[in-house]
Coordinates of C-alpha atoms in Angstrom, one line a residue:
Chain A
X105 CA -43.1 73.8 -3.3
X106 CA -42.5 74.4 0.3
X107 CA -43.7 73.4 3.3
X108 CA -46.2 76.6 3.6
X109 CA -47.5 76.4 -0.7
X110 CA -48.5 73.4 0.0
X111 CA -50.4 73.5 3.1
X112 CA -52.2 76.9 1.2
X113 CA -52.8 74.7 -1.9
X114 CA -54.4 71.6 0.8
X115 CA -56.4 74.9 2.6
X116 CA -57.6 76.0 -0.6
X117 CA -59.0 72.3 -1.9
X118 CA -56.4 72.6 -5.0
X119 CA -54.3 69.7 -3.2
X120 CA -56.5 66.8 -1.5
X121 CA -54.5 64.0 -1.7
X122 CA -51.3 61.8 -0.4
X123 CA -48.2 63.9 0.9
X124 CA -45.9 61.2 0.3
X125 CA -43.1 62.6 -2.1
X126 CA -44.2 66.2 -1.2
X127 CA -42.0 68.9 0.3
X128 CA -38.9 66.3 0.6
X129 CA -36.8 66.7 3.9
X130 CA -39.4 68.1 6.2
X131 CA -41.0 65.7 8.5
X132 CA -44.5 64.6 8.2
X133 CA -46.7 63.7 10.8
X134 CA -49.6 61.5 12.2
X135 CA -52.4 63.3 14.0
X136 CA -54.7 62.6 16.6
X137 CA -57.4 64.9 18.0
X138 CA -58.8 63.8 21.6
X139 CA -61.6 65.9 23.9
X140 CA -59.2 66.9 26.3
X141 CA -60.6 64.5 29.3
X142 CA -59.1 61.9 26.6
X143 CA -55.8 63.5 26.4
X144 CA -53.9 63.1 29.5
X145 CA -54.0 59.0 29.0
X146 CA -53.5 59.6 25.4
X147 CA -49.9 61.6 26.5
X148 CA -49.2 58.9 28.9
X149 CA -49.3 56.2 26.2
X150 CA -47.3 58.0 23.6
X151 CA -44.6 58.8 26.3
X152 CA -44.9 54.6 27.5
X153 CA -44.9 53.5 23.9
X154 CA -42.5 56.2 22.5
X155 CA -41.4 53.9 19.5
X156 CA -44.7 53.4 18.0
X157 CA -45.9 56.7 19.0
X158 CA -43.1 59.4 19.1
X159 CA -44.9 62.5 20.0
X160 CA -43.2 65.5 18.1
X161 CA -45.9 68.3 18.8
X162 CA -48.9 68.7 21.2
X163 CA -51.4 71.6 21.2
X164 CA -50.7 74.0 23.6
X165 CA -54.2 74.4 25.0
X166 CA -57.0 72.5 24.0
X167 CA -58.9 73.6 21.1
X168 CA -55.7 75.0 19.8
X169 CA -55.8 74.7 15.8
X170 CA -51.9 76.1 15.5
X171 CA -48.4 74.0 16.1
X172 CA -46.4 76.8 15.8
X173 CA -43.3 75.4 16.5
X174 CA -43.6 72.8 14.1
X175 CA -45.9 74.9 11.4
X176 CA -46.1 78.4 10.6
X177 CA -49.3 79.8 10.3
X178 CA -51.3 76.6 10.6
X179 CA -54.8 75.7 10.7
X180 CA -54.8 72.2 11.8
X181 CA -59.1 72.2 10.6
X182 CA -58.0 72.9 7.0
X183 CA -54.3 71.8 6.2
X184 CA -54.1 68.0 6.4
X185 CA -55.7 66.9 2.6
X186 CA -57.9 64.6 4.6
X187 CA -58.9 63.4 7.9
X188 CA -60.9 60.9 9.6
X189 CA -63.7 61.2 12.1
X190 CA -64.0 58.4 14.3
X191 CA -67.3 58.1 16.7
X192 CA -67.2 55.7 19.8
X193 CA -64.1 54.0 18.1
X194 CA -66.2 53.7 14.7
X195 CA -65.1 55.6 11.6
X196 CA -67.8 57.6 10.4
X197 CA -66.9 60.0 7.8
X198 CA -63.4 61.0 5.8
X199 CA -63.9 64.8 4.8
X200 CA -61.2 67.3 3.7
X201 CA -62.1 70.0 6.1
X202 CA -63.4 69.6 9.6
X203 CA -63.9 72.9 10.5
X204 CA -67.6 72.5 11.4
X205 CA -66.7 69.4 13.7
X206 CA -63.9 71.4 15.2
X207 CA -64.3 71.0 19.2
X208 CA -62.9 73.5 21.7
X209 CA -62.0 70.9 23.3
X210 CA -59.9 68.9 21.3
X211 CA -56.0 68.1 22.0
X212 CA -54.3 68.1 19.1
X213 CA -51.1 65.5 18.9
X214 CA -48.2 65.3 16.2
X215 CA -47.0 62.1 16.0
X216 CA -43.3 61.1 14.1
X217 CA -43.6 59.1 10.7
X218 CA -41.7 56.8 8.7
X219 CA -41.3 59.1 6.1
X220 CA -38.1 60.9 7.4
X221 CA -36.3 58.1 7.9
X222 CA -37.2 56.3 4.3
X223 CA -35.9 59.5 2.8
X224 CA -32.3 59.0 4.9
X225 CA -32.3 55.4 4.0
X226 CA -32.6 56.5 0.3
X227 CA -29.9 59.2 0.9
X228 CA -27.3 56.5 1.9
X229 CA -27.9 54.6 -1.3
X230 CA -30.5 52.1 0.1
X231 CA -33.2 50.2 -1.3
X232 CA -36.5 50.9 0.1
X233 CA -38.6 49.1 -1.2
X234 CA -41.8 50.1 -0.5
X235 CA -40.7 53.2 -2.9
X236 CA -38.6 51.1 -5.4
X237 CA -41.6 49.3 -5.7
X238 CA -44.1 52.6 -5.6
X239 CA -46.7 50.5 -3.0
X240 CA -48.2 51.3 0.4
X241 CA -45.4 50.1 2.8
X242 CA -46.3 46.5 4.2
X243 CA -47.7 46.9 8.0
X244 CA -48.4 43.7 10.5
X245 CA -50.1 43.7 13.6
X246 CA -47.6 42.4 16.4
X247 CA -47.7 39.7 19.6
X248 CA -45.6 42.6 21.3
X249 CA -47.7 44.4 24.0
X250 CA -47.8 48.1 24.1
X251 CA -47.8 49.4 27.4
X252 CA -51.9 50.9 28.7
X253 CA -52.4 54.0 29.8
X254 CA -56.0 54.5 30.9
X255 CA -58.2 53.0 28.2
X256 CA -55.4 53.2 26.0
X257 CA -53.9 49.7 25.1
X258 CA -53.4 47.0 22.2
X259 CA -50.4 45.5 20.4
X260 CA -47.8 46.9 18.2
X261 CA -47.9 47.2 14.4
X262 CA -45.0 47.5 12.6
X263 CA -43.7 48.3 9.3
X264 CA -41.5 46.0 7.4
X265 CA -38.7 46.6 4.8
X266 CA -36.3 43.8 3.3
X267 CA -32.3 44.3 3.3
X268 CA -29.4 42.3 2.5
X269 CA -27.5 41.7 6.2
X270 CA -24.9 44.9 5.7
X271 CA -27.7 47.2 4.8
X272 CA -29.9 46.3 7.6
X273 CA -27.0 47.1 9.7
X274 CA -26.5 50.7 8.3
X275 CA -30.3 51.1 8.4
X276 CA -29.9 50.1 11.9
X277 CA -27.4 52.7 12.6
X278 CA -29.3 55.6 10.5
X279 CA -32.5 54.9 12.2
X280 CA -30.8 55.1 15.5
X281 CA -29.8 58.8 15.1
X282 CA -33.9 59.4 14.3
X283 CA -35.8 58.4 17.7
X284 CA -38.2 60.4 17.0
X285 CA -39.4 58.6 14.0
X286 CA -39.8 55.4 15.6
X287 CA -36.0 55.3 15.9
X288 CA -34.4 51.6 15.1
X289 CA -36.1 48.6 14.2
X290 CA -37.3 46.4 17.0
X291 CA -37.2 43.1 14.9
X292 CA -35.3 41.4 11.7
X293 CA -35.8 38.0 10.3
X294 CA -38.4 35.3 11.7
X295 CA -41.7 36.7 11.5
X296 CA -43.5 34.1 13.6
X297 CA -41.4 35.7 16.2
X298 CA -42.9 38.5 16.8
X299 CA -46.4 36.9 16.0
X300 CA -46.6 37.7 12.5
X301 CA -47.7 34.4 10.6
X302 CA -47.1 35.1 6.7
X303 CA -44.9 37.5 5.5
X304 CA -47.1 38.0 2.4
X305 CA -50.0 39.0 4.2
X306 CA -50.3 42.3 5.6
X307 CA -52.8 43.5 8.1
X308 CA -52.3 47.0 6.2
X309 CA -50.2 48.2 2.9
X310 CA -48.9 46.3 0.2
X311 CA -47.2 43.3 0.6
X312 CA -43.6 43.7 -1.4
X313 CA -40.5 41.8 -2.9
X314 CA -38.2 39.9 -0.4
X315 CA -34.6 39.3 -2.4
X316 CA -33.3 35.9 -2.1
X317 CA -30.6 36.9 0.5
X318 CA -32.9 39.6 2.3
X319 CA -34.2 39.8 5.7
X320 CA -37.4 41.1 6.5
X321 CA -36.3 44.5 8.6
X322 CA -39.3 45.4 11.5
X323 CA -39.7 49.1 12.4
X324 CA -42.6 50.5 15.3
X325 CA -45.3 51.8 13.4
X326 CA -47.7 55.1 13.9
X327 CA -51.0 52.6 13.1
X328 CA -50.3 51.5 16.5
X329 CA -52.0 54.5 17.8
X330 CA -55.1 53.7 15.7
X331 CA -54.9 50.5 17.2
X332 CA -54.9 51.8 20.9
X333 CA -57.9 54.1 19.8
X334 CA -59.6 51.6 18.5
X335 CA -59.3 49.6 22.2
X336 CA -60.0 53.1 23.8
X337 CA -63.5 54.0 21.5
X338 CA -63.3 57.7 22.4
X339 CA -66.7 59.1 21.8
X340 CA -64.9 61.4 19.3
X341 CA -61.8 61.7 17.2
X342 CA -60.2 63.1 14.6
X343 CA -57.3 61.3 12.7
X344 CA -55.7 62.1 9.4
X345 CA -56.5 59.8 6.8
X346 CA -53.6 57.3 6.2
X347 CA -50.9 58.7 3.8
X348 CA -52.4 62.4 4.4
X349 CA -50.3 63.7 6.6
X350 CA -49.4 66.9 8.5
X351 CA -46.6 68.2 6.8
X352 CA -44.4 70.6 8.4
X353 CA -41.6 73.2 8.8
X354 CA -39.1 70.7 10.5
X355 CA -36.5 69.8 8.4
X356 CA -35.8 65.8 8.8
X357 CA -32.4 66.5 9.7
X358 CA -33.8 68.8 13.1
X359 CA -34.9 65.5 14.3
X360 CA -31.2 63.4 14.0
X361 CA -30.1 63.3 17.9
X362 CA -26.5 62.8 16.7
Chain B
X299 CA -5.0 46.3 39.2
X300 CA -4.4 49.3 36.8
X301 CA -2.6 49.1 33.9
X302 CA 0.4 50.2 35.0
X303 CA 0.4 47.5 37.9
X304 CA -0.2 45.0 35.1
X305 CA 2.3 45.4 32.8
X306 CA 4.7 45.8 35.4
X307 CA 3.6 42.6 36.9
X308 CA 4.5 41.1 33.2
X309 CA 7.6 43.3 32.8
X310 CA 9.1 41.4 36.1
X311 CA 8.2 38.4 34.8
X312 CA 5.3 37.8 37.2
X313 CA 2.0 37.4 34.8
X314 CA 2.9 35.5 31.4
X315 CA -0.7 34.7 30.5
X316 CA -4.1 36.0 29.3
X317 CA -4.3 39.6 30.0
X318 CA -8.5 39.0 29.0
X319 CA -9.9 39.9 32.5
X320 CA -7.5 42.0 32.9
X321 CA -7.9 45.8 34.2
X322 CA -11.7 46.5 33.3
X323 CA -12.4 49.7 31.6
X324 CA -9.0 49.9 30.1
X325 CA -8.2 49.5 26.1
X326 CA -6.2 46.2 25.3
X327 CA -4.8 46.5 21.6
X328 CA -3.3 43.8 19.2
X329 CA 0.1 44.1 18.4
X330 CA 2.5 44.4 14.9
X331 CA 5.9 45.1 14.5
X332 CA 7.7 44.9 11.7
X333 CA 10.5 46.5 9.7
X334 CA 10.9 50.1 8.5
X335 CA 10.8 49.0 5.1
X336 CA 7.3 47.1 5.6
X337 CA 5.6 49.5 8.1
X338 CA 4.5 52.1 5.1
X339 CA 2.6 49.2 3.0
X340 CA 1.1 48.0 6.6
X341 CA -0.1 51.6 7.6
X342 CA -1.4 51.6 4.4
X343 CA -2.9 48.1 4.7
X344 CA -4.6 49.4 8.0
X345 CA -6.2 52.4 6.7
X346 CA -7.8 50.5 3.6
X347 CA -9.3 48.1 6.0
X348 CA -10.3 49.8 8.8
X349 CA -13.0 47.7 10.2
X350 CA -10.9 44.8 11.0
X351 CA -7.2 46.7 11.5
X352 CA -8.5 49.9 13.3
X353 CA -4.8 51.5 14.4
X354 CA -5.0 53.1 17.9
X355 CA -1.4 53.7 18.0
X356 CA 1.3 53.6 15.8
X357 CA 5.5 54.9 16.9
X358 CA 6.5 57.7 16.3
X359 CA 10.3 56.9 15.1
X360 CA 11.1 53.1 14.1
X361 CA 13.0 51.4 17.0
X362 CA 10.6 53.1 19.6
X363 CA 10.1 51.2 23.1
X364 CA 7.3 53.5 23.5
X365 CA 3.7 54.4 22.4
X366 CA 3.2 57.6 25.3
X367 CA -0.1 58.5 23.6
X368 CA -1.6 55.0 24.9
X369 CA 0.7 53.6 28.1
X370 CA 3.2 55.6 30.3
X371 CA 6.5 53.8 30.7
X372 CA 5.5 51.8 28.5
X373 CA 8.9 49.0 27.2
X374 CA 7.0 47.0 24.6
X375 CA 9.6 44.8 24.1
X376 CA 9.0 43.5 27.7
X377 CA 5.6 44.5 28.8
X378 CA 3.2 42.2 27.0
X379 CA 2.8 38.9 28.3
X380 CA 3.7 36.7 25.0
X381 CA 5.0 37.5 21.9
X382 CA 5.3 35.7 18.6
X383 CA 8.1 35.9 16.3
X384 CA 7.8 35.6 12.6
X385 CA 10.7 34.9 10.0
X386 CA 9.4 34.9 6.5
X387 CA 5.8 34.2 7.2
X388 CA 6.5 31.5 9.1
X389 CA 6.5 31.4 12.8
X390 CA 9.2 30.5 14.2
X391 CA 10.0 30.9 18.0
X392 CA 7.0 32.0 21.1
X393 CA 8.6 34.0 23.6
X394 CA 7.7 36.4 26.9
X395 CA 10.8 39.3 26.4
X396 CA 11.7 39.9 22.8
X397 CA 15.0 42.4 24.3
X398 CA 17.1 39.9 22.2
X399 CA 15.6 40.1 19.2
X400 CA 15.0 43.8 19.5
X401 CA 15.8 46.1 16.0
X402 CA 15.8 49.7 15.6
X403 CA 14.1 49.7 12.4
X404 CA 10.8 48.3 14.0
X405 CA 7.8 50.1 13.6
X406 CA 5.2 48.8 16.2
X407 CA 1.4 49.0 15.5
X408 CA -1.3 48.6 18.4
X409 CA -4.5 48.0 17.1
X410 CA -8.0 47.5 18.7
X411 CA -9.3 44.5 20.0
X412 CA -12.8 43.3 20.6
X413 CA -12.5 42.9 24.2
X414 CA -13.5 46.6 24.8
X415 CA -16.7 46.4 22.7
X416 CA -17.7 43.1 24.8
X417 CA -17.4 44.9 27.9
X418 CA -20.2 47.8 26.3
X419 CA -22.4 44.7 25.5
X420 CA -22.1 43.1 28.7
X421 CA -22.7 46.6 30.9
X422 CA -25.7 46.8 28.7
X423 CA -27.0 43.5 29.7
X424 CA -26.0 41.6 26.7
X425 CA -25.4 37.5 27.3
X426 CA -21.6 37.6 25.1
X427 CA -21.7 33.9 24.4
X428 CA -18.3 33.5 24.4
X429 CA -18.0 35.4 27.5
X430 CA -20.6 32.9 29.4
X431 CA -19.7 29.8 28.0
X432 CA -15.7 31.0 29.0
X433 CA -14.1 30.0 25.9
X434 CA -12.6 32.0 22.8
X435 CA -14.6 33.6 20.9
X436 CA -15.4 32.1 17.3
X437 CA -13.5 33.0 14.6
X438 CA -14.1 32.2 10.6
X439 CA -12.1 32.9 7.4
X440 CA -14.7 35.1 5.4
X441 CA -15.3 35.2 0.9
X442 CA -14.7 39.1 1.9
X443 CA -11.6 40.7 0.5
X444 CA -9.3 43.2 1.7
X445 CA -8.6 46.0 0.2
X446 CA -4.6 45.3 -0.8
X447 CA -1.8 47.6 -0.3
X448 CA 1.6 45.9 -1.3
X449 CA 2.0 43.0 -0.6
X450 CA -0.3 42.8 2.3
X451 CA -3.8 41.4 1.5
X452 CA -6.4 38.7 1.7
X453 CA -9.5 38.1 3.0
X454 CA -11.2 39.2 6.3
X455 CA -11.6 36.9 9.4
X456 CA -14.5 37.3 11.5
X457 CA -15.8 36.8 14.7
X458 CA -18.9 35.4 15.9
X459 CA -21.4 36.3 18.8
X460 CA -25.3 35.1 18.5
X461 CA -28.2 37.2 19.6
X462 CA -31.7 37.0 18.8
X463 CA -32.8 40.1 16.8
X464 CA -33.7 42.6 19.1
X465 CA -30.6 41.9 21.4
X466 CA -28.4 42.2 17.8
X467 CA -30.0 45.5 17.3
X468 CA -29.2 46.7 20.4
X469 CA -25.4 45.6 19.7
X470 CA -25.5 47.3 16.2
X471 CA -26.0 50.3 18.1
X472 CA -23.3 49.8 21.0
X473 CA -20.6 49.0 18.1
X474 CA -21.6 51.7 16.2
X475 CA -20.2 54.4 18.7
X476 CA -16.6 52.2 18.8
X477 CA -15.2 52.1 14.9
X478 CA -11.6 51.8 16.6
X479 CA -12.2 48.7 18.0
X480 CA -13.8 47.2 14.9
X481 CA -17.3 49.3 14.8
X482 CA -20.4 48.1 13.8
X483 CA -21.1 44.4 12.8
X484 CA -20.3 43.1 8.8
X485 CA -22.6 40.8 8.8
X486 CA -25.6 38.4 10.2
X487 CA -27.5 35.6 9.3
X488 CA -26.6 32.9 7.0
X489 CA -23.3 32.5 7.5
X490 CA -23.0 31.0 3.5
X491 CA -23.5 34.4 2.7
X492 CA -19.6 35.4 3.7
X493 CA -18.2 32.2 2.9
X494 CA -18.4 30.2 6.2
X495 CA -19.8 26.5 4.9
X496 CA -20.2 25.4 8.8
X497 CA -20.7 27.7 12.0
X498 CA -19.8 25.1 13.8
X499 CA -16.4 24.6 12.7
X500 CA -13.9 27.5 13.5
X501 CA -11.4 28.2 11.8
X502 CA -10.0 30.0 15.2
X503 CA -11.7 29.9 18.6
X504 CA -14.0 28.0 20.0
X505 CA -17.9 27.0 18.3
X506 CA -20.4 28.5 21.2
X507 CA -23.9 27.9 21.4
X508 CA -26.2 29.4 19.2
X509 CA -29.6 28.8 20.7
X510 CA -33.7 28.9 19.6
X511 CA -34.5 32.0 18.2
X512 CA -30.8 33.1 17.8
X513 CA -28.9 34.6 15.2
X514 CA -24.9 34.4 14.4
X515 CA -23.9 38.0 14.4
X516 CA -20.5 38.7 12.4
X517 CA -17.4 41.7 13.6
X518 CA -14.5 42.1 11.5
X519 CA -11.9 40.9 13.6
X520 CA -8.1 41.5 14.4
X521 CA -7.0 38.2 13.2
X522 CA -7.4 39.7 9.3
X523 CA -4.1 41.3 10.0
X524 CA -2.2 38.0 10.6
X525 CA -3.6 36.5 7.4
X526 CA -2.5 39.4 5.4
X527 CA 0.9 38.9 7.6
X528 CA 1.0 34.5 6.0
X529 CA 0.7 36.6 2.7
X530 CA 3.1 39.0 2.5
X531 CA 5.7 37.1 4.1
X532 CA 8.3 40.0 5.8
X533 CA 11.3 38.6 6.5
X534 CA 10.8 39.8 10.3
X535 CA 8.0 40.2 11.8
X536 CA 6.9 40.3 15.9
X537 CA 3.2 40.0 17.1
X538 CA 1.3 39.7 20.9
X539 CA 0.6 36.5 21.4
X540 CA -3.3 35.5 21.2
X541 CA -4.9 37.0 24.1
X542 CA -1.8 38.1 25.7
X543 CA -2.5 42.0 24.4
X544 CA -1.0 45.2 25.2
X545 CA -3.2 46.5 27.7
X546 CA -3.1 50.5 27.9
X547 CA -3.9 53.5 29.7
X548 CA -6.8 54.5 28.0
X549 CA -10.1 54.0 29.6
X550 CA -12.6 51.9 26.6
X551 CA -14.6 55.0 27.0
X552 CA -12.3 57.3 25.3
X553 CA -13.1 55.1 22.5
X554 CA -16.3 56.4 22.0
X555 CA -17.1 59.2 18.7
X556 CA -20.0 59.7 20.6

């Protein structure tokens, strides 16, 4: 199934669940929706915070509901198998269609996930284990300080996956070539470092296996941005739901910078 | 100083020391030359273990003087500032003009050294411990094994720089773009993991300080030749001195895959 079945099958209701393991090597992305008096800040943190929140596609004009240079023939109300309407910073419903809370005002924002890399990681013969272990990847809320934009603010969360020393290093070096995906890592080994007290409890996912041997590997994660609109309270938003993603045209290998 | 200048200066007699310091920007290579009959198994050697023996020149015709793809008018049996002399392994004589003991049937390989990689780290802001604390840089004797060719082999010598994780990344990623002056890290962490029972005893070099927060960081290095020179034994064998390199024409930059 390509990119476009699948996004008919979500339109049409016949697919309303995760994306992950769907349509392997295009990317998948996070999504935002902001009133457009919201926007502007929202663009200036993604651009500040670029490794939490690497912005692949914005909507042209607000109230846009195509990304046509990420998705052909898109309709961003009906193609995401679920999303997540946020009031004043509150969740308030999950639906699978938002058409009739769709806002002409709303500025849509495509946002990089860790999908692509995971599936380059896998390529190169390495053990994610997050997959190897078929769980929600393990995500911590950080001490590291994103930079604020407007009402935009709030700390990093990150995702975590274990590798013997030599692997982290080629994960390290994939990752690099993938900025747009949150690029590198940003932290290995001691948790308490970056403010994370115990390994084995997350803040979201699944908490998985560390090998004897292993070091926990730390990569900027898109919940950040959930994070910063929970700071912000917008009086509305629209999210995907987590795991639900927009997935598009883009091969994975579009986004390697080298 | 340019390169030139230098290894005139130490052609006339004039520098006999350390070229480390020497001609920033510029390439400085390790040196190995050893009879015709040898060189094949030692190319060989080389290209099996690239990561600590990366060749950056080799000559063209045994009994060469010269290596025109790295140093013009170059004479290498007079422009390096110390040479070593080996006879069966063993060595036997230290000496700044090896003109006497010249043969035609040597076969001289220049191979990358870590001082260009340390000058990317430090340009990118990066504290090289080594560097700051102005000693050699730490070197161990690894569990990792060579690849054999011959009767060149043994195990891989390392050497040491400590970072704290996000400054290690950063490294990863500087290394990466140099493989031909020994690449990307092997290894970090627990140091028991390759072998080494105490960072703190060297088995060449100097211990540095590894401080709060730190973590030892592993190259291959371009001492793993020299062991695998103690085990094959060639009945003649001439090498740079330690520190006193070949320094060359070509700008670190050149280096670079990308």
């Amino acid at each position: 199934m390509n990119p476009v079945q699948l996004r008919q099958k979500i339109r049409s209701g016949e697919h309303n669940s995760n994306t992950s393991g769907y349509c392997h090597g295009f990317v998948q992305c996070n999504l935002v929706m902001l009133p457009k008096d919201w926007a502007a800040d929202f663009l200036k943190f993604c651009q500040l915070n670029q490794k939490p929140c690497p912005l692949i596609g914005v909507s042209e004009n607000p109230g846009d509901i195509h990304l046509p240079d990420i998705a052909a023939d898109l309709d961003l109300r009906t193609d995401i198998p679920s999303y997540r309407i946020f009031k004043d910073g509150i969740l308030t419903k999950e639906v699978t269609d938002i058409t009739e809370y769709w806002r002409d005002d709303l500025v849509t924002f495509a946002l990089g996930c860790s999908f692509s890399f995971e599936e380059s990681l896998i390529a190169d013969g390495l053990d994610v284990r997050n997959i190897s272990e078929q769980v929600n990847v393990p995500m911590y809320r950080t001490n590291i300080e994103c930079k604020p934009a407007g009402p935009f603010k709030g700390n990093m969360v990150v995702s975590m996956r274990p590798f013997n020393p030599s692997d982290a290093i080629r994960a390290i070096q994939i990752c690099t070539r993938f900025p747009s995906v949150h690029g590198a890592p940003v932290h290995f080994g001691d948790p308490s470092m970056i403010g994370i007290e115990d390994i084995n409890t997350t803040d979201y996912g699944d908490a998985v296996t560390i090998k004897d041997g292993e070091q926990p590997v730390f990569w900027a994660c898109g919940v950040t941005p959930q994070v910063a609109l929970e700071q912000a309270k917008p009086p509305f938003c629209i999210t995907h739901s987590p795991g639900c993603m927009l997935v598009t045209d883009l091969p994975n290998s579009k986004l390697a910078v080298l």
